[in-house]
XYZ file of C-alpha atoms in Angstrom:
407
model
C -76.039 5.361 54.672
C -74.866 3.652 50.889
C -72.219 2.790 48.505
C -72.062 6.641 47.124
C -71.934 8.143 50.740
C -68.756 6.025 51.801
C -67.221 6.722 48.235
C -67.500 10.392 48.731
C -65.744 10.102 52.200
C -63.123 8.260 50.484
C -62.621 10.886 47.463
C -62.391 13.906 49.653
C -59.866 11.888 51.756
C -57.908 12.132 48.066
C -58.193 15.414 46.980
C -56.718 16.656 49.949
C -53.121 15.498 48.679
C -53.992 15.862 44.863
C -50.870 16.706 42.808
C -48.501 15.668 46.195
C -48.817 12.363 44.951
C -47.277 12.974 41.805
C -45.724 10.655 40.004
C -48.531 8.796 41.567
C -52.255 9.213 41.426
C -54.123 10.522 44.722
C -56.129 7.830 45.831
C -58.315 7.636 48.964
C -59.745 4.761 51.032
C -62.242 4.173 53.633
C -62.684 0.830 55.871
C -65.711 -0.376 57.577
C -66.283 -3.293 59.863
C -69.228 -5.754 59.373
C -71.685 -3.680 61.066
C -71.112 -0.737 58.579
C -68.870 1.499 61.366
C -65.855 3.374 59.791
C -62.922 2.085 61.079
C -60.225 3.971 59.130
C -59.951 7.127 56.451
C -56.582 6.905 54.306
C -54.888 8.902 51.421
C -51.722 8.270 49.296
C -49.926 11.409 51.078
C -46.506 11.066 48.563
C -45.278 8.784 45.696
C -42.579 6.471 47.723
C -44.767 5.790 51.153
C -47.941 4.383 52.200
C -50.506 3.560 49.148
C -54.311 4.789 50.727
C -55.291 1.338 51.624
C -52.384 1.024 54.029
C -52.739 4.190 55.565
C -56.870 3.369 56.155
C -55.657 -0.191 57.192
C -52.763 0.953 59.430
C -55.336 3.600 61.232
C -57.959 1.234 61.772
C -55.760 -1.587 63.898
C -54.290 1.301 65.694
C -57.331 2.562 66.846
C -58.425 -1.250 67.156
C -55.595 -2.503 69.486
C -53.575 -0.072 71.621
C -50.992 -2.907 71.562
C -50.652 -3.044 67.464
C -49.491 0.804 68.007
C -47.249 1.047 70.561
C -45.600 -2.229 69.625
C -45.038 -0.592 65.909
C -43.897 2.819 67.623
C -41.671 0.602 69.298
C -39.917 -1.761 66.855
C -39.921 1.375 64.098
C -37.708 3.518 66.452
C -35.315 0.262 67.305
C -35.224 0.091 63.465
C -35.123 3.796 62.226
C -33.935 5.196 65.151
C -37.236 7.937 65.231
C -40.125 9.672 67.535
C -43.726 9.672 67.203
C -45.287 13.041 68.990
C -48.436 11.279 69.781
C -50.967 8.347 68.388
C -52.355 11.076 65.970
C -48.541 11.485 64.674
C -48.282 7.940 64.413
C -51.257 7.331 62.480
C -50.796 10.536 60.173
C -47.191 9.680 59.580
C -45.635 8.969 56.379
C -43.918 6.082 56.989
C -41.282 3.491 55.424
C -43.210 1.255 53.368
C -41.861 -2.010 53.517
C -41.318 -2.180 57.193
C -45.303 -1.048 57.417
C -46.756 -3.272 55.334
C -45.245 -6.233 57.030
C -46.146 -5.225 60.451
C -49.351 -4.960 59.352
C -49.468 -8.523 57.596
C -47.566 -10.166 60.704
C -49.775 -8.298 63.601
C -53.234 -7.589 61.603
C -54.825 -10.484 64.081
C -57.799 -10.740 61.797
C -59.487 -7.958 63.054
C -60.457 -6.493 59.678
C -61.913 -10.155 58.519
C -65.625 -9.531 57.255
C -64.574 -5.775 56.367
C -65.447 -3.942 53.352
C -63.054 -1.211 51.295
C -64.288 2.049 49.605
C -61.122 2.914 47.088
C -61.500 5.328 44.793
C -59.164 3.580 42.025
C -58.662 -0.196 41.808
C -56.369 -1.358 44.494
C -52.819 -2.201 42.913
C -51.405 -5.545 41.724
C -47.804 -4.228 41.122
C -44.882 -4.460 43.775
C -42.595 -1.440 43.284
C -41.276 0.802 45.974
C -44.367 -0.515 47.766
C -45.767 -4.291 48.308
C -49.488 -4.433 46.350
C -52.495 -2.680 47.784
C -54.482 -6.121 46.586
C -52.441 -8.698 48.186
C -52.738 -6.513 51.327
C -56.110 -6.253 51.328
C -56.795 -10.253 49.985
C -54.535 -11.485 52.715
C -56.475 -9.238 56.190
C -59.469 -11.380 54.867
C -62.000 -8.344 53.790
C -64.832 -9.853 52.038
C -66.226 -6.716 49.875
C -63.676 -4.108 47.762
C -66.220 -1.251 46.323
C -63.624 0.289 43.210
C -64.241 3.964 41.885
C -62.504 3.851 38.926
C -60.947 0.619 37.104
C -56.758 1.551 36.814
C -55.980 1.384 33.285
C -52.324 1.735 33.851
C -50.458 -1.388 32.692
C -48.073 -0.898 35.362
C -50.000 -1.411 38.111
C -53.377 -2.509 36.792
C -55.100 -6.276 38.104
C -55.409 -5.540 41.663
C -59.476 -6.658 40.972
C -58.200 -10.220 40.071
C -55.928 -10.796 43.102
C -59.001 -9.663 44.877
C -61.571 -12.150 43.392
C -59.148 -15.073 44.118
C -59.310 -14.446 47.649
C -62.621 -14.721 47.462
C -63.256 -10.720 47.857
C -66.674 -9.607 46.377
C -65.836 -6.716 44.463
C -68.083 -3.852 42.593
C -66.929 -1.182 40.323
C -67.963 1.853 39.294
C -69.217 3.868 42.045
C -69.242 7.464 41.444
C -67.373 6.362 38.377
C -67.284 9.705 37.407
C -65.685 11.629 40.074
C -63.352 8.857 40.604
C -61.892 9.614 37.047
C -61.857 13.211 37.464
C -59.687 12.931 40.659
C -57.299 10.436 38.645
C -56.844 13.023 35.587
C -54.058 14.428 36.825
C -52.237 11.498 37.309
C -52.869 9.884 33.568
C -52.091 13.436 31.826
C -48.669 13.862 33.876
C -48.086 10.282 32.219
C -49.020 11.280 28.891
C -49.472 14.654 27.457
C -48.643 16.542 30.533
C -50.358 17.946 33.651
C -50.336 21.594 33.685
C -52.463 23.760 36.175
C -52.507 27.256 37.358
C -52.307 28.160 41.186
C -53.798 31.845 42.436
C -53.901 33.168 45.875
C -57.152 35.631 46.091
C -59.216 37.414 49.006
C -62.734 36.562 49.478
C -63.563 40.032 47.651
C -60.857 38.585 44.577
C -57.683 41.113 45.534
C -54.721 38.758 44.160
C -51.605 41.678 44.656
C -49.186 41.471 47.824
C -48.670 38.793 49.911
C -51.531 36.793 50.707
C -52.400 33.694 52.852
C -50.420 32.113 55.628
C -47.348 30.660 56.524
C -49.330 26.981 56.501
C -50.263 27.981 52.580
C -46.918 28.743 51.824
C -45.438 25.936 52.871
C -48.290 23.537 50.715
C -47.394 25.848 47.556
C -43.978 25.117 48.345
C -44.428 21.074 48.792
C -46.106 21.533 45.107
C -43.520 22.655 44.004
C -41.563 19.932 45.150
C -42.966 17.654 42.514
C -42.996 19.829 39.662
C -40.629 19.642 36.509
C -41.456 22.994 36.014
C -42.931 26.267 37.679
C -44.583 28.586 35.005
C -44.462 32.180 35.451
C -45.330 35.918 33.246
C -41.893 37.919 32.494
C -43.653 40.761 34.228
C -44.075 39.206 37.172
C -40.299 38.057 37.189
C -38.992 41.789 36.616
C -42.067 43.417 39.426
C -41.471 40.327 42.053
C -38.036 39.536 41.724
C -38.803 35.581 42.676
C -37.141 33.110 44.113
C -39.518 30.008 43.270
C -37.909 27.707 45.162
C -38.821 24.747 47.466
C -37.236 25.867 50.703
C -40.511 26.488 52.863
C -41.510 22.620 52.210
C -41.655 20.329 54.862
C -43.941 17.928 54.602
C -45.257 18.383 58.251
C -45.928 14.363 58.600
C -42.325 13.374 58.113
C -39.780 15.858 58.898
C -42.010 16.960 61.819
C -43.556 14.484 63.753
C -41.132 11.757 62.887
C -37.495 12.369 63.212
C -34.490 10.332 62.104
C -31.513 10.263 63.802
C -28.492 8.444 64.409
C -28.612 5.012 65.863
C -26.359 6.134 69.073
C -28.714 9.179 70.077
C -31.898 7.217 70.388
C -32.474 6.675 74.174
C -32.009 2.388 74.352
C -34.385 2.463 77.329
C -37.306 0.571 76.499
C -40.117 2.447 74.902
C -43.887 2.563 74.458
C -47.073 4.553 73.038
C -48.812 5.571 76.625
C -52.061 5.684 77.137
C -52.504 9.087 76.170
C -50.460 8.243 72.927
C -47.000 9.918 73.463
C -43.777 8.082 72.796
C -42.454 7.926 76.384
C -39.512 5.955 77.812
C -39.420 4.109 81.329
C -39.069 7.490 83.529
C -42.189 8.743 81.914
C -40.483 11.655 79.559
C -40.550 12.188 75.839
C -37.463 10.880 73.950
C -35.581 13.909 72.679
C -34.257 13.249 69.380
C -33.440 15.555 66.962
C -35.884 15.920 64.013
C -34.167 15.389 60.156
C -36.790 14.374 57.000
C -35.463 10.573 56.227
C -33.163 10.180 53.172
C -35.604 9.309 50.751
C -36.870 12.402 50.641
C -35.227 14.528 48.664
C -36.826 17.479 47.757
C -35.905 19.417 44.338
C -36.733 22.858 43.301
C -38.190 23.468 39.549
C -36.967 24.422 36.727
C -38.758 27.716 35.497
C -40.679 28.820 32.980
C -40.685 32.365 31.953
C -43.415 33.103 29.568
C -42.170 36.115 27.420
C -41.293 37.274 24.231
C -38.316 38.649 25.356
C -34.464 36.529 25.716
C -33.187 35.254 28.397
C -30.372 37.962 28.001
C -33.103 40.400 28.607
C -33.842 39.479 32.208
C -31.252 40.705 35.415
C -29.736 38.185 36.215
C -29.422 39.105 39.795
C -33.361 37.788 40.265
C -32.891 35.117 43.018
C -34.948 32.942 40.691
C -31.658 32.423 38.578
C -29.098 32.004 41.434
C -31.350 28.636 42.414
C -28.229 25.485 42.319
C -29.198 23.031 39.455
C -31.891 24.683 37.897
C -32.572 25.021 34.465
C -34.602 28.087 33.344
C -36.522 28.768 29.917
C -38.261 31.555 28.143
C -40.629 31.069 25.641
C -43.884 31.514 24.397
C -45.021 27.985 24.893
C -45.021 25.491 27.722
C -41.790 23.666 27.533
C -41.702 20.382 25.134
C -40.141 18.224 27.996
C -42.626 19.146 30.810
C -45.073 16.168 32.370
C -45.844 18.363 35.857
C -46.251 22.219 35.880
C -47.696 24.570 38.037
C -48.145 28.549 36.719
C -47.611 30.871 39.450
C -49.892 33.388 38.155
C -50.507 37.042 38.501
C -54.204 38.700 39.071
C -54.328 39.309 35.335
C -52.492 36.405 33.825
C -54.834 33.350 34.408
C -56.374 34.022 30.857
C -52.931 34.241 29.489
C -51.325 31.035 30.626
C -55.180 28.914 30.657
C -54.245 27.729 26.766
C -51.641 25.472 28.384
C -53.392 24.257 31.803
C -56.099 21.846 32.343
C -56.759 22.356 36.387
C -56.685 25.894 38.775
C -56.017 25.542 42.483
C -57.394 28.712 44.044
C -56.456 29.300 47.084
C -59.097 32.107 49.081
C -58.121 33.733 52.688
C -61.228 34.901 54.380
C -60.653 38.538 54.267
C -61.453 41.478 52.414
C -58.790 43.957 50.980
C -58.432 46.983 49.044
C -56.585 46.244 46.374
C -56.136 44.919 42.740
C -58.507 42.343 41.991
C -57.690 39.416 40.062
C -58.951 39.473 36.304
C -59.980 36.241 33.990
C -62.503 35.492 31.423
C -62.634 31.512 32.135
C -65.378 29.157 32.633
C -64.433 26.560 35.499
C -66.397 23.459 37.091
C -65.482 22.857 40.673
C -63.862 19.454 41.682
C -63.360 19.529 45.130
C -63.517 22.753 48.022
C -61.530 21.907 51.166
C -63.209 22.728 54.330
C -62.481 23.963 57.897
C -59.990 22.152 59.458
C -57.781 20.971 56.484
C -54.213 20.130 57.555
C -52.642 22.191 54.627
C -53.939 25.733 55.634
C -54.963 27.868 58.639
C -58.993 27.834 60.097
C -59.403 30.863 57.934
C -58.717 29.362 54.539
C -60.268 27.037 52.276
C -58.833 25.874 48.720
C -60.077 24.692 45.483
C -59.471 22.338 42.239
C -61.294 23.606 39.364
C -61.589 22.214 35.612
C -60.741 24.765 33.309
C -63.357 24.520 30.830
C -62.815 25.357 26.940
């Protein structure tokens, strides 16, 4: 196995959360021990929560030291009033970042000394909503960090220098082109704006009617929640009468696996992560607490851009998208000037109409054939990432791909 192999693992981990991390970049990280054994794979999943490096470190420490996982679960429960269904839930949860970073630094026990990290983007140097990942890796005593792309964002750049001061060997530009492609949506969103087209289709290209599972619908609603605008054609608005909100968004790793509760409702008996990875109390019963999303997870339905020659007043005001509270609806032929992150939900024949505004396409496929109207477009695409079976966002008979639109 070489550096490119492990960097590819990190890249694939990051692509699974592409766009969901905005306004942050999608980043992946793989940790190896001194003998080359994979200790942990992590990705940044949502802005305001653990970065990729910390997620990989946390997963590795949970596997290396059962007491680390047990003690973290207990202290996290006391601090925030939560439950974790099992060890995998703990490792995949969206955790409060400052608490998790501090716990890692106080309790790592030197278990990662001499390890090697593969990171798709230079570890951040700044302290914002989360602590510096470069400082975290330096304090853990890693011996080597392999980086895919340099961070050109002035606010976060400088991580490599922190690592060098910690006597860590640095290697840049492994799978550099692929790492740059992964980071491109982030840089576009910060500059001219990131716009992508989303399509649902069957294997034979049918794009009419409801296609895709409830899990896919949840994924799409979560993507909407990070967008400034959702774009749609005027004909689609009139025919489908959509809502285009985020009501199905769950962010399962937080609202289903981690429950935030009022302190008095938490079982105050000593809790620990049992050998099978279930949070238990002294009577070996699962602690029952009601699950709600934490206070810092505020989902907002995006504004809507309707591409049409008609005026706003020509649309039926009873169409549900017009009734979403706090929403702005713009009807025009061009992308709104203030749009920084836009997902265009294209119909069977509107891809070409919207392609002039978009740099990327996200295509969902359902493993079925349907005798219905097929998707029609004249476009050249370059594949960037194709999901595999078992992707957490979809059912087993579904997959999706990110593509670059070539112009």
